[in-house]
mmCIF file of C-alpha atoms in Angstrom:
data_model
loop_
_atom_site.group_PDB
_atom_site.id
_atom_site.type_symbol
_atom_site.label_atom_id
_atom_site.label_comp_id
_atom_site.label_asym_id
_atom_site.label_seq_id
_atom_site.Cartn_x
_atom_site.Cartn_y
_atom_site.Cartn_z
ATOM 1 C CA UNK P 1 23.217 -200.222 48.584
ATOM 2 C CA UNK P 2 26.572 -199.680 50.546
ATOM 3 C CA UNK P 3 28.387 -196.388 51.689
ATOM 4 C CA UNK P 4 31.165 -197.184 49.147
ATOM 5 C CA UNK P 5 29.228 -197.479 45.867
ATOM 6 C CA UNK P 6 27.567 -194.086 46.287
ATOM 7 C CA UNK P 7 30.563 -191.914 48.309
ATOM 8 C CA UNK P 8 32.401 -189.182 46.555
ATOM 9 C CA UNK P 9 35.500 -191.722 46.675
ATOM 10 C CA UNK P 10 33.808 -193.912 43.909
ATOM 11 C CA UNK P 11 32.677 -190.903 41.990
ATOM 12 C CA UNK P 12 36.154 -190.042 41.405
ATOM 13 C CA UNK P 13 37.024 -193.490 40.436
ATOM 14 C CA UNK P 14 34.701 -193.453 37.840
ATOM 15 C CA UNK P 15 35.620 -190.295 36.098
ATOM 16 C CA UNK P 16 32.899 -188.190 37.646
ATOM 17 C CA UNK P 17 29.976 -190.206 37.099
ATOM 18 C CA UNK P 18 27.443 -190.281 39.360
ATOM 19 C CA UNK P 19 25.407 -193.281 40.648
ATOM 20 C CA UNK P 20 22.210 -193.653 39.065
ATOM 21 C CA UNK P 21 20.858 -192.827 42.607
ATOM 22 C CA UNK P 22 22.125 -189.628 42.496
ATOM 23 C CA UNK P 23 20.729 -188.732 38.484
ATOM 24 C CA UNK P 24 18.313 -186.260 38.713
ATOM 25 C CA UNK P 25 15.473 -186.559 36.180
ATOM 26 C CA UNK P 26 15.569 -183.363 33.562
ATOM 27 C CA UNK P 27 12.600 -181.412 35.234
ATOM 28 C CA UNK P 28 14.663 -181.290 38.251
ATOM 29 C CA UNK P 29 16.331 -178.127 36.952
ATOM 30 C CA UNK P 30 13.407 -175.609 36.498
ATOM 31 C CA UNK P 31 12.659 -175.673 40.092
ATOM 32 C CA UNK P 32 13.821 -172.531 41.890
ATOM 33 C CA UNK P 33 12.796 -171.808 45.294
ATOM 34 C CA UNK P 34 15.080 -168.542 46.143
ATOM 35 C CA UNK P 35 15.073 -167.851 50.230
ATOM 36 C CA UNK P 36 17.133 -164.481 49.687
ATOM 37 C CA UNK P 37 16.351 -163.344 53.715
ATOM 38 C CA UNK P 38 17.565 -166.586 55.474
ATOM 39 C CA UNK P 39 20.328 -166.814 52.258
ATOM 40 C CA UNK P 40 21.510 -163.484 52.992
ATOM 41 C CA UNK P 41 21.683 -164.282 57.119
ATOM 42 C CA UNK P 42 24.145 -167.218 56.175
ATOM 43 C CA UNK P 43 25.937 -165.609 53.735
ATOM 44 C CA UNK P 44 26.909 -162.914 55.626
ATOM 45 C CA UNK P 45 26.855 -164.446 58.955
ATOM 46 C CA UNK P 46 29.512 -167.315 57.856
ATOM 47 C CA UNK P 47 31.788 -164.682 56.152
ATOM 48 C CA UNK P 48 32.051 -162.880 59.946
ATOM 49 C CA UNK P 49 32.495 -165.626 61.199
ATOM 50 C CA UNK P 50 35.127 -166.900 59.179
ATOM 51 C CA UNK P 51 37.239 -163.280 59.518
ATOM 52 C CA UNK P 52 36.344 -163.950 63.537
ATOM 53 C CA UNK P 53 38.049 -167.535 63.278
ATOM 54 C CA UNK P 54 40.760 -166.761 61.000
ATOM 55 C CA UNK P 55 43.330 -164.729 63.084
ATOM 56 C CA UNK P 56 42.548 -167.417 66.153
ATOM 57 C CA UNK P 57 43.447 -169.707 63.929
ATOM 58 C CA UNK P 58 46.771 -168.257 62.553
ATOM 59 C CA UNK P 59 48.007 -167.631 66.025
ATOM 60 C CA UNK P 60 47.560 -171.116 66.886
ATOM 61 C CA UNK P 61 49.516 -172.170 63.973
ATOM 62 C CA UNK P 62 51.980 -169.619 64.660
ATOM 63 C CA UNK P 63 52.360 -170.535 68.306
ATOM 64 C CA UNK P 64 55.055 -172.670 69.424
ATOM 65 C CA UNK P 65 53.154 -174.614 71.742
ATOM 66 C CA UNK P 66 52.185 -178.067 71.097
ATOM 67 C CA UNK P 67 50.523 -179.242 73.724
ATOM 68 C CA UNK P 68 47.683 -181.719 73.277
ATOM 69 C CA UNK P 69 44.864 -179.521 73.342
ATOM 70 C CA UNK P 70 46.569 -176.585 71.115
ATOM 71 C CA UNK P 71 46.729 -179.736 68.216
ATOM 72 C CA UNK P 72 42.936 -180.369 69.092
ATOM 73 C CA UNK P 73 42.464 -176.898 68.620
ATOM 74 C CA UNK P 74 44.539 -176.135 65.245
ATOM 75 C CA UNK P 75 42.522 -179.540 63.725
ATOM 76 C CA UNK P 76 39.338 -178.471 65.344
ATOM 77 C CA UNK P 77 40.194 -175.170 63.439
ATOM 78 C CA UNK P 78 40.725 -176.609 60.425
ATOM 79 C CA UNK P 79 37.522 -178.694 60.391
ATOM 80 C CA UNK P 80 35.588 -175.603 61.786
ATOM 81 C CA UNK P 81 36.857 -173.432 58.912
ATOM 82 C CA UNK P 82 35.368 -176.234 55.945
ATOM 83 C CA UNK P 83 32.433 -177.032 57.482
ATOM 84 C CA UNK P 84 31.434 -173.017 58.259
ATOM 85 C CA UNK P 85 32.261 -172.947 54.320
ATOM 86 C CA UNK P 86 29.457 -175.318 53.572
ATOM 87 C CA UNK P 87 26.995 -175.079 56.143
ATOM 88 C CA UNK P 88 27.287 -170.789 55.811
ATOM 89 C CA UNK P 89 28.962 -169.397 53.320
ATOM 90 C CA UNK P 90 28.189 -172.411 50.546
ATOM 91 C CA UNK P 91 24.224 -172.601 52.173
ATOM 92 C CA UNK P 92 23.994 -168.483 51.832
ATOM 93 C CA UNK P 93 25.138 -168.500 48.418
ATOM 94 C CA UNK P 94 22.530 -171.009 46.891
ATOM 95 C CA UNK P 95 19.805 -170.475 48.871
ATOM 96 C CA UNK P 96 19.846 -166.750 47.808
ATOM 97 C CA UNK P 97 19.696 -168.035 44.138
ATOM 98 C CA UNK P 98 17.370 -170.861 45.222
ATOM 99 C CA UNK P 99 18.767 -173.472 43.460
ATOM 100 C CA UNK P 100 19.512 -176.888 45.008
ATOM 101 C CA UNK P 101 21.432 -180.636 44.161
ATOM 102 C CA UNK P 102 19.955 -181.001 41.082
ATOM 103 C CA UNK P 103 21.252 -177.870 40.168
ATOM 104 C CA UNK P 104 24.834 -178.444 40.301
ATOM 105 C CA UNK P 105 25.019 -181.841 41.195
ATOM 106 C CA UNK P 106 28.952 -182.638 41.234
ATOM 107 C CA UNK P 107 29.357 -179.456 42.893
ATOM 108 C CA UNK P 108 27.015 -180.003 45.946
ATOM 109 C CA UNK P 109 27.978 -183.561 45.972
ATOM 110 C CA UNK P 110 31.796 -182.989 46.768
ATOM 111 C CA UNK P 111 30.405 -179.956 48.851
ATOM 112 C CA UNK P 112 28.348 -182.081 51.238
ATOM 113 C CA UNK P 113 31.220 -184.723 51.673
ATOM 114 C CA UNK P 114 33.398 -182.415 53.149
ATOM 115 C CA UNK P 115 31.161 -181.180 54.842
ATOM 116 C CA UNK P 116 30.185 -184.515 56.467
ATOM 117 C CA UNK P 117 33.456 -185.219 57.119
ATOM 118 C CA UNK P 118 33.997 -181.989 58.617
ATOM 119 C CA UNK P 119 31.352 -182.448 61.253
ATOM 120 C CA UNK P 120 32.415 -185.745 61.831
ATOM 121 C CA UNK P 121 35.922 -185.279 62.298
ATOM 122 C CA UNK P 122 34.668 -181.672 64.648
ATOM 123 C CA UNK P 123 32.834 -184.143 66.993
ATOM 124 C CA UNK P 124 35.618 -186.081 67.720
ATOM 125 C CA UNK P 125 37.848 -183.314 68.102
ATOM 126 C CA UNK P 126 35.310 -181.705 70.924
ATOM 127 C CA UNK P 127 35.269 -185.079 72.256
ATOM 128 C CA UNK P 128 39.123 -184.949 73.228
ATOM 129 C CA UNK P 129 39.197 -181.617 74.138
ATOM 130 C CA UNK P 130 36.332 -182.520 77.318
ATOM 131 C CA UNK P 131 38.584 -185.616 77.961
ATOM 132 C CA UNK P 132 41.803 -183.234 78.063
ATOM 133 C CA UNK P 133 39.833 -180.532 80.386
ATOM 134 C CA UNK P 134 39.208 -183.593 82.886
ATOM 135 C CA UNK P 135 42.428 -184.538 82.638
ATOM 136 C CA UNK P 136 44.008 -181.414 83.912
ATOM 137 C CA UNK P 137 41.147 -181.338 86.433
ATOM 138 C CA UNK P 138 41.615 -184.675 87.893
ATOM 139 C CA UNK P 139 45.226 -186.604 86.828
ATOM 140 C CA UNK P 140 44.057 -189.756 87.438
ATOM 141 C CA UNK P 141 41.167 -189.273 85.069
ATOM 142 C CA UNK P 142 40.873 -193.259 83.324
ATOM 143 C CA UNK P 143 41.923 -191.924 80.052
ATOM 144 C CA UNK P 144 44.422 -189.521 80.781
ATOM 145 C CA UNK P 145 46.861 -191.965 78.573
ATOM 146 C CA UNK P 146 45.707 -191.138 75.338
ATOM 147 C CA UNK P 147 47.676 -187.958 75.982
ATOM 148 C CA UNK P 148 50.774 -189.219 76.207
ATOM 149 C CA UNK P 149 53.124 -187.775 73.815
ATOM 150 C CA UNK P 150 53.714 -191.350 71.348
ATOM 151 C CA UNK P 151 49.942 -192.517 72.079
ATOM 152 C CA UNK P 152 48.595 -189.000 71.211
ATOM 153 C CA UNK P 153 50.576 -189.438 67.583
ATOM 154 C CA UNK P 154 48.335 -192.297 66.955
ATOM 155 C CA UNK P 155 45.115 -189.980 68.209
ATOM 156 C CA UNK P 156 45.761 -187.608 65.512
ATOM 157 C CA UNK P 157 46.382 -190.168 62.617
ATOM 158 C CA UNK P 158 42.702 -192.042 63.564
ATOM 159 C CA UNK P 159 41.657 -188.295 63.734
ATOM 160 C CA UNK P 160 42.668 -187.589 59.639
ATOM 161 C CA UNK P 161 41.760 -191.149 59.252
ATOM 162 C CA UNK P 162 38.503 -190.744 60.493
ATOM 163 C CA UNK P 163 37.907 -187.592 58.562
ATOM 164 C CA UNK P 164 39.222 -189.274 55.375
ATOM 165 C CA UNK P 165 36.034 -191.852 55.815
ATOM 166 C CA UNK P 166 33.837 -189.871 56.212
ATOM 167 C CA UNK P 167 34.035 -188.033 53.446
ATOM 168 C CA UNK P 168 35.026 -190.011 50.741
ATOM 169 C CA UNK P 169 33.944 -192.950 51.481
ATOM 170 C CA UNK P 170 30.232 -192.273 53.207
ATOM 171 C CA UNK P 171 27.050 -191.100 51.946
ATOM 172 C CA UNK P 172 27.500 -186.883 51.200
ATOM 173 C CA UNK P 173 24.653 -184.549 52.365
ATOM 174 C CA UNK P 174 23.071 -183.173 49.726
ATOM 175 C CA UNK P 175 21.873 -179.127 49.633
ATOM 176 C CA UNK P 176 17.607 -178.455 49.061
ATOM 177 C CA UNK P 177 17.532 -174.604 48.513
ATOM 178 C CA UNK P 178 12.748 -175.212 49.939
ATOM 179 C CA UNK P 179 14.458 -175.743 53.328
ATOM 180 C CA UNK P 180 17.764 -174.305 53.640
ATOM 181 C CA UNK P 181 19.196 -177.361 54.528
ATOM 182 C CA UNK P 182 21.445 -180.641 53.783
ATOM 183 C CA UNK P 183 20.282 -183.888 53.292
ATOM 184 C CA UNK P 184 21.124 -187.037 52.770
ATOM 185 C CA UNK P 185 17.610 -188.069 50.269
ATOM 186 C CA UNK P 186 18.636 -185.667 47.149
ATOM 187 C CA UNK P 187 14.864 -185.456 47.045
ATOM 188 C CA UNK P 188 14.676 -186.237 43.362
ATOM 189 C CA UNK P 189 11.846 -189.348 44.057
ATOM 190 C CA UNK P 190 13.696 -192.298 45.057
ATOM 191 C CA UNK P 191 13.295 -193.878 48.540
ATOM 192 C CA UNK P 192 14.064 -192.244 51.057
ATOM 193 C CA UNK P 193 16.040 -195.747 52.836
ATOM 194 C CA UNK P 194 18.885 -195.710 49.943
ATOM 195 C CA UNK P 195 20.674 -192.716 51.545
ATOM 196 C CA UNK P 196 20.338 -192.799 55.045
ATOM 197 C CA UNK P 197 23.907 -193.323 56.047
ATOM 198 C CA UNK P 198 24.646 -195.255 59.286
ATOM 199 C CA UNK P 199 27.915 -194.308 60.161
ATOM 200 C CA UNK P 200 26.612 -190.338 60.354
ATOM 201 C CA UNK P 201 24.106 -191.514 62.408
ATOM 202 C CA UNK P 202 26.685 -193.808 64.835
ATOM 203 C CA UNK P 203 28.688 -190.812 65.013
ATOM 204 C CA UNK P 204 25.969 -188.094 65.968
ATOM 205 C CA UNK P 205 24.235 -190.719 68.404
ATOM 206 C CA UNK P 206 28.094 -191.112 70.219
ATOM 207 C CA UNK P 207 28.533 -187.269 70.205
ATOM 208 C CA UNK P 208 25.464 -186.844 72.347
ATOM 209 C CA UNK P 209 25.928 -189.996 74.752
ATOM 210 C CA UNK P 210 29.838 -189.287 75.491
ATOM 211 C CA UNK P 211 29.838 -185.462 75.119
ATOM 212 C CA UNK P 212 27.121 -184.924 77.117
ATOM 213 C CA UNK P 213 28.549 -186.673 80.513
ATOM 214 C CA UNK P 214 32.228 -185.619 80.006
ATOM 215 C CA UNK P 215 30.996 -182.100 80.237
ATOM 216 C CA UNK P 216 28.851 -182.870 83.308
ATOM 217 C CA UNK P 217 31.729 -184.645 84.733
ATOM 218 C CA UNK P 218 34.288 -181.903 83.805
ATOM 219 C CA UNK P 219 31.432 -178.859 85.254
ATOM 220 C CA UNK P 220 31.229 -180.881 88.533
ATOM 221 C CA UNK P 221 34.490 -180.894 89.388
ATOM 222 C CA UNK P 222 35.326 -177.512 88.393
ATOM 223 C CA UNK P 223 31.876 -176.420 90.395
ATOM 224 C CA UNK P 224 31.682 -178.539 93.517
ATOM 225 C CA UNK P 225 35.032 -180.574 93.661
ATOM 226 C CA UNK P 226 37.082 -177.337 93.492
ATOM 227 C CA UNK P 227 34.676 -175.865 96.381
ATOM 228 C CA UNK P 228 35.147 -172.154 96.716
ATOM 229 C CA UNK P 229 38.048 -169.851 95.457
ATOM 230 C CA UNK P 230 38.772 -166.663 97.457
ATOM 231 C CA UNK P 231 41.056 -166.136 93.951
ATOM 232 C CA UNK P 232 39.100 -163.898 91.437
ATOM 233 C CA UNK P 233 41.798 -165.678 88.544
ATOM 234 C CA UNK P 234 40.773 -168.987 89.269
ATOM 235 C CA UNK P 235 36.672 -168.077 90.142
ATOM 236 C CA UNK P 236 36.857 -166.120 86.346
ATOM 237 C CA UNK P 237 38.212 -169.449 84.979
ATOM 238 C CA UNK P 238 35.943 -172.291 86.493
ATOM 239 C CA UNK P 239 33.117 -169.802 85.074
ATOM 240 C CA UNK P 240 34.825 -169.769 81.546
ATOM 241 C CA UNK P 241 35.108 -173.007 81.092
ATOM 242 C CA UNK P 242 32.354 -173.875 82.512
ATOM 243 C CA UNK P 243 29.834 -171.520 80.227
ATOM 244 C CA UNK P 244 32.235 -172.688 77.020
ATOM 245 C CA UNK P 245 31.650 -176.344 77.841
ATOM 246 C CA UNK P 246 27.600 -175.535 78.115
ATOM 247 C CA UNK P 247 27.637 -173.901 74.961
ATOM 248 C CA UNK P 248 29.580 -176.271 72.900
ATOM 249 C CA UNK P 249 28.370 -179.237 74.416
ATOM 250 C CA UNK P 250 24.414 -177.343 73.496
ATOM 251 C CA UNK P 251 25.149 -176.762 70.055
ATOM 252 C CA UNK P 252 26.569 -180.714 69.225
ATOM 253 C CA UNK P 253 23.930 -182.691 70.991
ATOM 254 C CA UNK P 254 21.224 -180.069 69.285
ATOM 255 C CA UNK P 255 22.456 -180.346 65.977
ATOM 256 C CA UNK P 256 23.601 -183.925 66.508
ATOM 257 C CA UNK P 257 20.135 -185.107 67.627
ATOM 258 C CA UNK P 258 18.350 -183.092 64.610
ATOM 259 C CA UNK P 259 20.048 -184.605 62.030
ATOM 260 C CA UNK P 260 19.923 -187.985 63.098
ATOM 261 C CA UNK P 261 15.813 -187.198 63.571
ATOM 262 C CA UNK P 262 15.803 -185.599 59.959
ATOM 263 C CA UNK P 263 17.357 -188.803 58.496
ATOM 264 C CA UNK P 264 14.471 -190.986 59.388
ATOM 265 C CA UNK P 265 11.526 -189.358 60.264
ATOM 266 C CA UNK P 266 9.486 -185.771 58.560
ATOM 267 C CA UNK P 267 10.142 -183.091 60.900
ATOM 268 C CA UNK P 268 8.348 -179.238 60.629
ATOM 269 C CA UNK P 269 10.296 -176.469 58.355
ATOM 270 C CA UNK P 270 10.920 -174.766 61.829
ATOM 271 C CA UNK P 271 13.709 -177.976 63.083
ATOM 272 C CA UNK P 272 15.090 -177.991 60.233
ATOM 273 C CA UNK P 273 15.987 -174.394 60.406
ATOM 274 C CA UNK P 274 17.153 -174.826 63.876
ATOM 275 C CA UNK P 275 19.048 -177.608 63.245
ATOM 276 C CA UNK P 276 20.967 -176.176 60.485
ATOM 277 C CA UNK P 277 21.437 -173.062 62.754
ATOM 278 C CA UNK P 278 22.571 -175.720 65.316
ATOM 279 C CA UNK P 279 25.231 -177.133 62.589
ATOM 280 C CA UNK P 280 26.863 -173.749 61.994
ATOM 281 C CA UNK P 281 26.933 -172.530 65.432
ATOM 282 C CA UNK P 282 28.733 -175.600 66.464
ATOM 283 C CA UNK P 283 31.750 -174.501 64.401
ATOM 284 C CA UNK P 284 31.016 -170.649 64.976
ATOM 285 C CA UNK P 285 31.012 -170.594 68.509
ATOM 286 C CA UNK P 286 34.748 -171.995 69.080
ATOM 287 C CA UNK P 287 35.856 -168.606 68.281
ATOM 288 C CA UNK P 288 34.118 -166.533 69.541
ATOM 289 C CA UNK P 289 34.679 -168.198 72.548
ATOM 290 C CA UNK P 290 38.594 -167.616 71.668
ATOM 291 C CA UNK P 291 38.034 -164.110 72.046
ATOM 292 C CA UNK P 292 35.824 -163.565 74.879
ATOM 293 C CA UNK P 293 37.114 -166.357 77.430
ATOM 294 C CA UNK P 294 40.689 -167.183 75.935
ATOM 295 C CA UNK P 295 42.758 -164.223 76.928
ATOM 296 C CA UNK P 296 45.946 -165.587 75.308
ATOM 297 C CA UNK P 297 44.621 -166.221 71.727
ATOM 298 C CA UNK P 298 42.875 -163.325 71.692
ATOM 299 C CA UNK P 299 45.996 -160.973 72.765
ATOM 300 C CA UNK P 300 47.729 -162.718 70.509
ATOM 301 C CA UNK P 301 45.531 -161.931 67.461
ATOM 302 C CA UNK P 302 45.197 -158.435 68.291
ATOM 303 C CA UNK P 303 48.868 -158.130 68.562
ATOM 304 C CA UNK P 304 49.303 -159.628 65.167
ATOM 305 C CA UNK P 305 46.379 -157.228 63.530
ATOM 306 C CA UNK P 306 47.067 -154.177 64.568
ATOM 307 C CA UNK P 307 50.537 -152.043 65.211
ATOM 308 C CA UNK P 308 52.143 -151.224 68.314
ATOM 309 C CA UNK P 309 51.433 -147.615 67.553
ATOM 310 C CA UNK P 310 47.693 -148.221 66.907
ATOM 311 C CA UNK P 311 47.306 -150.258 70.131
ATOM 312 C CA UNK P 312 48.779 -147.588 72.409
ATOM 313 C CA UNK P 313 46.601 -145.216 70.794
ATOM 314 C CA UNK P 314 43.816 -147.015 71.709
ATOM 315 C CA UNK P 315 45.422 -148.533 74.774
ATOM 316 C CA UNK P 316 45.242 -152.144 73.727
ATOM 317 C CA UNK P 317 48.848 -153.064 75.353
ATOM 318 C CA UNK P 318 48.457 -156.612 74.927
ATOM 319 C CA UNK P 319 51.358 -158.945 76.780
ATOM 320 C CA UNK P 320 53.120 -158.955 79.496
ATOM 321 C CA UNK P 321 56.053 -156.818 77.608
ATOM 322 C CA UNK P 322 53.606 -154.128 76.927
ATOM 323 C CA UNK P 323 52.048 -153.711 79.759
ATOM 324 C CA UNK P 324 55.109 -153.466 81.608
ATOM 325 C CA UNK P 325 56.486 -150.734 79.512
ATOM 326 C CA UNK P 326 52.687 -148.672 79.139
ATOM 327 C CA UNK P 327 53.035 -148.714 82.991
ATOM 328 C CA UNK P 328 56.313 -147.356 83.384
ATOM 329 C CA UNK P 329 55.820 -144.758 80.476
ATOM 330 C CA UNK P 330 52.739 -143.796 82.391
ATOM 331 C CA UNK P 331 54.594 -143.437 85.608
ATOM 332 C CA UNK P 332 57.238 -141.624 84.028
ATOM 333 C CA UNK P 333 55.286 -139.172 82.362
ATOM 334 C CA UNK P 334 53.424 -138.601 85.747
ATOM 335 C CA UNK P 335 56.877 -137.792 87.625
ATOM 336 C CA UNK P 336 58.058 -135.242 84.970
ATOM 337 C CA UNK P 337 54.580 -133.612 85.346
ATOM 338 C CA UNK P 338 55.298 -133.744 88.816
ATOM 339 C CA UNK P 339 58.410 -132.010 88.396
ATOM 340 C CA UNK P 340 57.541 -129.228 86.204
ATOM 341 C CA UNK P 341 54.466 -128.362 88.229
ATOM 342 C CA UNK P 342 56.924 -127.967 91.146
ATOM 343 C CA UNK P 343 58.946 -125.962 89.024
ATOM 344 C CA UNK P 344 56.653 -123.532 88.053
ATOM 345 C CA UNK P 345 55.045 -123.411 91.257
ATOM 346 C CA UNK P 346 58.089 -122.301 92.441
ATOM 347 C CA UNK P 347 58.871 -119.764 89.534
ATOM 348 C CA UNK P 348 55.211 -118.452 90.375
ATOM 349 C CA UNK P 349 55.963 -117.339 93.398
ATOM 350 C CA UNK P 350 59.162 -115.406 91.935
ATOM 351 C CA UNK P 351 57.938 -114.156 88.808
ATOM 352 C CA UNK P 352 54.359 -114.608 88.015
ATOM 353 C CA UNK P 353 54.452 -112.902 84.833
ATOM 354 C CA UNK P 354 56.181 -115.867 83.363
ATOM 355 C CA UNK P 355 52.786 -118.097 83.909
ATOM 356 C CA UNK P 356 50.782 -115.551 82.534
ATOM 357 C CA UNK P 357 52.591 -114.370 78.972
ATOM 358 C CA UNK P 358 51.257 -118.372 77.972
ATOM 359 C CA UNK P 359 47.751 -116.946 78.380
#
């Protein structure tokens, strides 16, 4: 049976109807199996997340840079932001009322396309982000042309194109409330071979192969190539992106691997779990590692939440401007204190019963 014949793409083409792969028998429907603790966890751990991600996000938009890796990261922010819908908030919401495909099958259907696409499209994006780190690191890094300004037009069109693929026209994953996870099978009795979907597993198999030694590549040079820094700045940033390129890289090749294992072969409830975990915190940890290791995102968001007034309450004077201006109102303040101590030192010594009529 081919990709095409049961993707959401011929769905729609057929006013909604389903393939008779995807028809769940009539039974299907009094099966509940609520999981209201782990529900809850992803419920309310994708919703933080999502309020995390969001300002990051906006600023990017906002900002008038476009530089290759700010478009990476405003498309990797847009897949991020659909696929922590599914995989959190979506996954929270039905395993809490335990229900699963057969449930809501057009629903979950169009749910786990974009949510294949969105992990798709994510891996590439990571992909060209490691390539971009090694080419600032090293300028004569083999593939430093796909960065060129006309060649990097075409990058971004395969990257919508690629996204467009995968989820209309691939197999969807498909939600089962018993494990709190997404699957290809919809687990309604039919062999298990008519849904696995090749080009997912391709793609997950290609994350983990080229993600994997980019990283290493881009950690070695940053590590050993680099040598030594007697510069704190540039020691604080090798470590940055060093522990953000561990993390993400983690995350993809864990969840990656999982669901390619899932797909073909019966794995304990415990993977599963960690793989979906695996699937979420790929998209969740971007930003949080905007706002612990990217100082400028995360100066900008806070300048855009809060007011000036709030933030020199709390002395959050974020920018350059700011901090300027904080400084010198600081060392003003301190030279009229100065001054009037002198002052009434002096008056002290004249009068002293002007001092003491303020006690």
């Amino acid at each position: 049976m081919s990709n095409y014949e049961m993707s959401p793409f011929h769905v729609l083409l057929n006013k909604l109807e389903l393939h008779e792969n995807y028809k769940c028998p009539e039974n299907m429907t009094d099966i509940i199996t609520p999981r209201p603790i782990i529900g809850t966890y992803f419920l309310i751990s994708g919703i933080v997340l999502m309020l995390i991600y969001l300002p990051c996000f906006i600023v990017m938009i906002r900002s008038k840079c476009r530089a290759p890796s700010y478009q990476l990261m405003i498309i990797l922010g847009i897949f991020d932001l659909m696929s922590l819908t599914v995989n959190s908030i979506i996954t929270g919401i039905m395993g809490i009322m335990g229900v699963s495909y057969c449930h809501y099958p057009l629903f979950v259907f169009f749910a786990g396309g974009v949510g294949m696409g969105s992990w798709m499209g994510a891996c590439v994006c990571c992909i060209l982000m490691a390539m971009d780190r090694c080419v600032e690191i090293n300028a004569s890094f083999p593939l430093a042309f796909i960065f060129h300004k006309h060649v990097f037009r075409l990058v971004m069109a395969s990257i919508v194109a690629y996204w467009t693929y995968a989820t209309f026209f691939t197999k969807p994953l498909l939600f089962t409330a018993q494990y709190m996870c997404w699957f290809f099978d919809p687990n309604i009795g039919n062999d298990a071979g008519l849904y696995h979907n090749i080009p997912h597993t391709i793609n997950n198999l290609l994350v983990a192969v080229i993600s994997t030694p980019l990283y290493c590549y881009l950690c070695y040079h940053l590590i050993y190539q680099y040598g030594y820094s007697t510069s704190m700045w540039m020691y604080k940033t090798k470590h940055q992106i060093v522990v953000q390129a561990v993390i993400l890289c983690t995350f993809h090749a864990v969840a990656a691997y999982i669901y390619v294992y899932m797909q073909f072969s019966p794995v304990p409830d415990w993977v599963i779990i960690i793989g979906q975990l695996a699937w979420q915190w790929s998209n969740g940890c971007v930003c949080l590692a905007y706002w612990t290791l990217n100082r400028t995102i995360r100066d900008s968001a806070i300048r855009m939440m809060f007011s000036k007034r709030f933030r020199q309450r709390f002395k959050l004077h974020m920018g350059i401007d700011e901090q300027i201006a904080a400084e010198r109102g600081e060392e003003e303040v301190r030279s009229a204190t100065t001054n009037i101590v002198a002052i009434m030192g002096n008056t002290a010594k004249v009068a002293p019963f002007l001092c003491d009529s303020k006690i």
